[in-house]
């Protein structure tokens, strides 16, 4: 992270816990009060944490860092929401269990190319329309499970935690190369379970009613197709790192371009308004502010996780990703892995060899320790361009050290799968989760509350898959 290490008082995690509690209980216990005052709750609890950091700790750099992260987050989510709202996908015919399951599978694949946020914002509206006559909470929940989270674990574009790993030196296709078995298992399990629940739901609807309310078969069409160009601009902007706020400026410009070039009829067909993104923007101001103490405490005490094992990192990064935003949680555990396993002497030796021999250091690898040789081999395999250009940085060397050791790279796999898969467990685990719920709520689609999602769906439906993944891949 780009700020000095900070160790906050653990009691300052309390505002974050209170905010989570109000998000969980407010809509269910006092919905009218919550709809009027949720912004005040988010601002007040966020202000308490900000005052502590600014006045108590004098941690201005940390606050500015969190502010930049929030601006980046809301620029991405907001621009994708606006642009996807300008694309109307007309659905056709009856949404049978087989068609719905295939739709989710396509969404899971698209999530790796458009990102979980992009795929979710593009597909949630047609998903609601094609199931309008019998849509239930399980349609929204499994959409979140599959499209908004688990589906996007194969590329850095797929999910924000993996993109942070890419910036730290993890190669673009390394994730797909090593995580596809978990992806295949997770998606297969969730789609099979969805198909069973969907078949039961489908059979409860009388056939005559199904035929009357199904979309006409000739209605598959896409309006506002030019907005795909704006969507690609936003995704490309994700990789822009400098200068400061250029990335966010490009995203906002693409959103404005989409908004002003999209016909009003397309927005009306999508029942588009700004309420969902407004709600997310306000609540996540409070979340980004109040979770600073939790993340900083985790970063400072990451080496106290017990005896390190892939299972520890899988469950640790996973459980905390479901309560905190999964991107900073992933980065905290990745930093802990670097601190626990990377050998500074090996990194220094590789740096010295690079300075002495440059791209030709491969011929000298065999004369050094296994750790040095494995690190050099990993650099050649995954960072050959940087090696040839003499631009290898310390992050890439440290990552190569972990990737080159077969027993250590399992920790990175465990962190990657834990952060992405467990992000589906709650509405705040991953950015698109809350957006999908908000869009569904705006269209009067039944969705479970915070606790309803956890106890009705995460525990009975998602948790068994997470346990199976642990047993097969990370137990030993």
PDB file of N, CA and C in Angstrom, residues 352-364 368:
ATOM      1  N   UNK A 352      21.105  -8.501  -7.854  1.00  0.00           N
ATOM      2  CA  UNK A 352      22.525  -8.360  -8.166  1.00  0.00           C
ATOM      3  C   UNK A 352      22.867  -9.031  -9.493  1.00  0.00           C
ATOM      4  N   UNK A 353      22.310 -10.226  -9.712  1.00  0.00           N
ATOM      5  CA  UNK A 353      22.543 -10.919 -10.976  1.00  0.00           C
ATOM      6  C   UNK A 353      21.981 -10.135 -12.152  1.00  0.00           C
ATOM      7  N   UNK A 354      20.828  -9.525 -11.954  1.00  0.00           N
ATOM      8  CA  UNK A 354      20.222  -8.721 -13.012  1.00  0.00           C
ATOM      9  C   UNK A 354      21.110  -7.527 -13.367  1.00  0.00           C
ATOM     10  N   UNK A 355      21.644  -6.892 -12.347  1.00  0.00           N
ATOM     11  CA  UNK A 355      22.506  -5.738 -12.597  1.00  0.00           C
ATOM     12  C   UNK A 355      23.809  -6.146 -13.276  1.00  0.00           C
ATOM     13  N   UNK A 356      24.296  -7.347 -12.922  1.00  0.00           N
ATOM     14  CA  UNK A 356      25.586  -7.793 -13.458  1.00  0.00           C
ATOM     15  C   UNK A 356      25.473  -8.395 -14.844  1.00  0.00           C
ATOM     16  N   UNK A 357      24.438  -9.256 -15.027  1.00  0.00           N
ATOM     17  CA  UNK A 357      24.347 -10.035 -16.261  1.00  0.00           C
ATOM     18  C   UNK A 357      23.150  -9.669 -17.137  1.00  0.00           C
ATOM     19  N   UNK A 358      22.198  -8.910 -16.592  1.00  0.00           N
ATOM     20  CA  UNK A 358      21.048  -8.491 -17.392  1.00  0.00           C
ATOM     21  C   UNK A 358      20.247  -9.673 -17.901  1.00  0.00           C
ATOM     22  N   UNK A 359      19.724  -9.578 -19.129  1.00  0.00           N
ATOM     23  CA  UNK A 359      18.890 -10.657 -19.686  1.00  0.00           C
ATOM     24  C   UNK A 359      19.609 -11.991 -19.786  1.00  0.00           C
ATOM     25  N   UNK A 360      20.937 -12.001 -19.764  1.00  0.00           N
ATOM     26  CA  UNK A 360      21.673 -13.253 -19.905  1.00  0.00           C
ATOM     27  C   UNK A 360      21.936 -13.960 -18.605  1.00  0.00           C
ATOM     28  N   UNK A 361      21.226 -13.613 -17.535  1.00  0.00           N
ATOM     29  CA  UNK A 361      21.521 -14.210 -16.249  1.00  0.00           C
ATOM     30  C   UNK A 361      21.111 -15.670 -16.170  1.00  0.00           C
ATOM     31  N   UNK A 362      20.333 -16.175 -17.128  1.00  0.00           N
ATOM     32  CA  UNK A 362      19.870 -17.562 -17.058  1.00  0.00           C
ATOM     33  C   UNK A 362      21.036 -18.538 -16.991  1.00  0.00           C
ATOM     34  N   UNK A 363      22.109 -18.247 -17.695  1.00  0.00           N
ATOM     35  CA  UNK A 363      23.245 -19.164 -17.731  1.00  0.00           C
ATOM     36  C   UNK A 363      23.965 -19.244 -16.392  1.00  0.00           C
ATOM     37  N   UNK A 364      23.663 -18.305 -15.488  1.00  0.00           N
ATOM     38  CA  UNK A 364      24.319 -18.302 -14.189  1.00  0.00           C
ATOM     39  C   UNK A 364      23.417 -18.871 -13.090  1.00  0.00           C
ATOM     40  N   UNK A 368      23.728 -21.170  -8.531  1.00  0.00           N
ATOM     41  CA  UNK A 368      23.229 -20.610  -7.281  1.00  0.00           C
ATOM     42  C   UNK A 368      22.229 -21.568  -6.635  1.00  0.00           C
TER      43      UNK A 368
END
